Amino acid sequence: MALLVDKHRPRSLETLSYHQDLSDRLKSLAQSGDFPHLLVYGPSGAGKKTRIVATLKELYGPGVEKIKIDSRVFQTTSNRKLEFNIVASVYHLEITPSDVGNYDRVVVQDLLKEVAQTQQVDLSAKQRFKVVVINEADHLSRDAQAALRRTMEKYSPNLRLILLANSTSNIIAPIRSRTLLVRVAAPTEEEICSVLKVVGKKEGFKDVEALNKRIAKDSGRNLRKALLMYEAVHAQNETVSENTPIPPPDWEALIAQVADDIIKEHTPQQIMIVRAKLYDLLTHCIPATMVLKTLTFKLVPKVDDTLKAEIVKWAAFYEHRVRMGTKVIFHLEAFVAKVMRILESFLMNMDF
Amino acid sequence: MANFFDIKARKEAAASSAAGSFKTVASKEEPNRLQPWVEKYRPRTLTDVTAQDHTVTVLQRLLHTSNLPHMLFYGPPGTGKTSTILALAKQLFGPELIRSRVLELNASDERGISIVREKVKDFARQQLSNPPAGPAGVEYRKKYPCPSFKIIVLDEADSMTQDAQSALRRTMETYSRITRFCLVCNYVTRIIDPLASRCSKFRFKSLDKTNAGKRLEDIAENEGVKLGPGSVDALVRCSDGDLRKAITFLQSAARLVGAIKAGKGKEKGEGDGMDIDEEDDGMVTVKVVEEIAGVVPDATVDELLKAMQPKAKGIVYEAVSSAVTDLVADGWSATQVVGQLYEKVLYDEKISDPRKNQIVMVFSEADKRLIDGSDEHLVILDLALRVADILAGA
Ligand SMILES: Nc1ncnc2c1ncn2[C@@H]1O[C@H](COP(=O)(O)OP(=O)(O)OP(=O)(O)O)[C@@H](O)[C@H]1O
Ligand SMILES: [Mg+2]
């Protein structure tokens, strides 16, 4: 059974439920014939992908929805073989180069040129260019980004890129200069509520507005998360009321425990206990940044007002290290130790 | 081989296909309407290149002396480097010879040491092509000097490894009789010294307001786009002297407001009825430009600033954190937010200089972290809290 998130995903620009002005804009771009390269950015769960799929449909018609997954093998200069998956329709391709880590440049170089040098197979295609959608473009290595530059200009008659990213900070200036930036804001809590309402109606769920509001708030304006929570609440309860507890995802519950552990006791033994939990999170593929950030926002409400900024300061400090370093666990642990120290010395000073 | 003007594979594909209408890279053949304006208005000759007066003058002169030094073009994105070398090559060799005389290698090509050496060697060794014989050739030579060397353009050279660059030194010398190199890059400091010192350097400046404005106005006029008061300034301001960006903004702004009057001639006949309406409201305004450029509205930045003003500690945290959470959820680019916040704080006369000094350091750190790819939410929150702390005079 498909998840609600997928089941009720809008498929065309007309049926997208919020950011009407943005949909109009994408529509007029798609119809104009001189569609530019796009860099679409915004927080996760804001609906970037859905919007882009709808835009592709506007560009090419329903044919883009017939997709298949190709597996391709690329060869690096050091003769390593890379397996790489490509989602493709006749008109477009979708790739996630960050899947192959530092070898992303090879994929970008080879694949885009290949696409650019072959023509549309379908001669009746509405556009003579093909679109390549690049997921997680903000994780592209500098080399891969550099490799895109001239390709974007040289092959512009045959190729348009749509880069999807959470932020533009990591995209090099020459690439930003070659794309039209499209910001997709997360839906507001009200907008989320109205989506939940529509979906609930289709599913025949009992409509409890207050509960929906709580879900919207808890989701942090992340529509995907809100829909998952909404589905979970209704799946786990025969009937719901405004006070029905909303189960957090497992990993979030575990991080909440870690926060409690940190507040409760500030000793080396406690760090060991916390470490085990951190490892647990990491082995379940929760990104270190997500762990650190979630932990921070669980800690902050539990500490004294005078310490809040301090906690954030060290969170930002160690998150940077996570990003730059190689062993994420070091930095997560260091953060935990730092926070314990801050809490401990605060308590000591209070004693005087 | 990555010869810019002739992509073999494509040509073959195009030739073997029944759909002969499919075009090769030569973009001027493309129906104009369907072309991004940055390509449509790419300078075709040296005189088309705006604002780089010094460079253009020198190159014009070189054009007539039929000799050329090795060259290094450097400068920020979208200032005309690639366009200039392409235009120069075209003027030197003309359409017939350009394919055989110019090799372009850019960052999208594999550029390890051995490959560069190999490609350059192959290219340099090929026999020098000549203009057609007979009277046609004489005519051709009148138009194009066709000096007896080849040009190798290494675009985006700053993404070449140090090793590849060192290897290039030898190659440059070995073939210097029959080849000239032109290195193009954004950051001249990433080109190793021994290489840079072999080249005449040309700096491409960020485009200034007058020149960029003029170019934008010309394009707008040509495309039938109406520009509202101040919109050209806004375009230039939002694009930081990057003309390519400014042109892209202009094109999307035009799309957005539907400011394009139904094109000349035929199209006009078809869409007669609507013309008047469109002409009235279809104007590119400052607001539209800023929206496209992703400029954070003043009110939003002010809100964050207000939250940062001194209050009881707990309250400051709540206020700042909720303002930041909204900013992040709204998807504003963190670099943009940080930049605009910086402007506001620095030009705020109520903040004393020593405090500003402290604040600047916080900004410096935040910027570095963003470039390194740190989490934007944490970076902005930390920045705002620390600045708030300094403002409170802790
Ligand atoms: N000096 C200029 N005069 C006229 N048009 C320009 C100029 N600079 C940039 N442009 C416009 O911007 C587009 C891109 O310019 P170009 O490719 O030459 O930039 P670049 O300097 O090579 O940038 P990058 O460093 O990103 O490669 C051109 O197609 C043209 O439309
Ligand atoms: Mg260039």
Coordinates of N, CA, C and O in Angstrom, one line a residue, chain A residues 217-220 222 225-226 229 246-260 281 286 290-291 293-295 297-298:
Chain A
K217 N 2.1 21.8 13.6 CA 3.1 22.5 14.5 C 4.3 21.6 14.7 O 5.5 22.0 14.5
D218 N 4.0 20.3 15.1 CA 5.1 19.4 15.4 C 6.0 19.1 14.2 O 7.1 18.8 14.3
S219 N 5.4 19.2 13.0 CA 6.2 18.8 11.8 C 7.2 19.9 11.5 O 8.1 19.6 10.7
G220 N 7.1 21.0 12.1 CA 8.1 22.1 11.8 C 7.9 22.5 10.4 O 8.9 22.8 9.7
N222 N 7.1 20.9 7.8 CA 7.6 19.9 6.9 C 6.4 19.1 6.5 O 5.9 18.2 7.3
K225 N 6.8 15.2 6.6 CA 6.7 14.7 7.9 C 5.3 14.8 8.5 O 4.8 13.8 9.1
A226 N 4.6 15.9 8.2 CA 3.3 16.0 8.7 C 2.4 14.9 8.2 O 1.6 14.3 8.9
M229 N 3.2 11.6 10.0 CA 2.6 11.6 11.3 C 1.1 11.4 11.3 O 0.5 10.7 12.1
I246 N 0.7 12.2 19.4 CA 1.3 12.0 18.1 C 2.6 11.3 18.3 O 3.5 11.9 18.8
P247 N 2.7 10.1 17.8 CA 4.0 9.4 18.0 C 5.1 10.0 17.2 O 5.0 10.1 16.0
P248 N 6.2 10.3 17.8 CA 7.3 10.8 17.1 C 8.0 9.7 16.4 O 7.9 8.5 16.8
P249 N 8.8 9.9 15.3 CA 9.5 8.8 14.7 C 10.5 8.2 15.8 O 10.9 8.9 16.7
D250 N 10.8 6.9 15.6 CA 11.7 6.3 16.6 C 13.0 7.0 16.9 O 13.4 7.2 18.0
W251 N 13.6 7.5 15.9 CA 14.9 8.1 16.1 C 14.8 9.4 16.9 O 15.6 9.7 17.7
E252 N 13.7 10.1 16.7 CA 13.5 11.3 17.4 C 13.3 11.0 18.9 O 13.8 11.7 19.8
A253 N 12.5 9.9 19.1 CA 12.3 9.5 20.5 C 13.6 9.2 21.2 O 13.9 9.6 22.4
L254 N 14.5 8.5 20.4 CA 15.8 8.2 21.0 C 16.6 9.4 21.3 O 17.3 9.5 22.4
I255 N 16.6 10.4 20.4 CA 17.3 11.6 20.7 C 16.8 12.4 21.9 O 17.5 12.9 22.7
A256 N 15.5 12.3 22.0 CA 14.9 12.9 23.2 C 15.4 12.3 24.5 O 15.7 12.9 25.5
Q257 N 15.6 10.9 24.4 CA 16.2 10.2 25.6 C 17.6 10.7 25.8 O 18.0 10.9 27.0
V258 N 18.4 10.8 24.7 CA 19.8 11.3 24.9 C 19.8 12.7 25.6 O 20.5 12.9 26.5
A259 N 18.9 13.6 25.2 CA 18.8 14.9 25.8 C 18.5 14.7 27.3 O 19.2 15.4 28.1
D260 N 17.6 13.9 27.7 CA 17.3 13.7 29.1 C 18.6 13.1 29.8 O 18.9 13.5 30.9
L281 N 22.0 5.6 16.5 CA 21.4 6.5 15.6 C 22.2 6.5 14.3 O 21.6 6.4 13.2
I286 N 20.9 7.9 10.4 CA 20.4 9.2 10.7 C 21.6 10.1 10.5 O 22.6 9.9 11.2
M290 N 21.7 15.9 11.5 CA 20.3 15.8 12.0 C 20.3 15.5 13.4 O 19.5 16.0 14.2
V291 N 21.2 14.6 13.8 CA 21.2 14.2 15.2 C 21.6 15.4 16.1 O 20.9 15.7 17.1
K293 N 21.5 18.6 15.5 CA 20.5 19.6 15.4 C 19.3 19.3 16.3 O 18.8 20.1 17.1
T294 N 18.8 18.1 16.1 CA 17.6 17.7 16.9 C 17.9 17.7 18.3 O 17.1 18.1 19.2
L295 N 19.1 17.2 18.7 CA 19.5 17.1 20.1 C 19.6 18.5 20.6 O 19.1 18.8 21.7
F297 N 17.9 21.2 19.8 CA 16.6 21.8 20.0 C 15.8 21.0 21.0 O 14.8 21.5 21.5
K298 N 16.2 19.8 21.4 CA 15.6 19.1 22.5 C 16.2 19.6 23.8 O 15.5 19.6 24.9

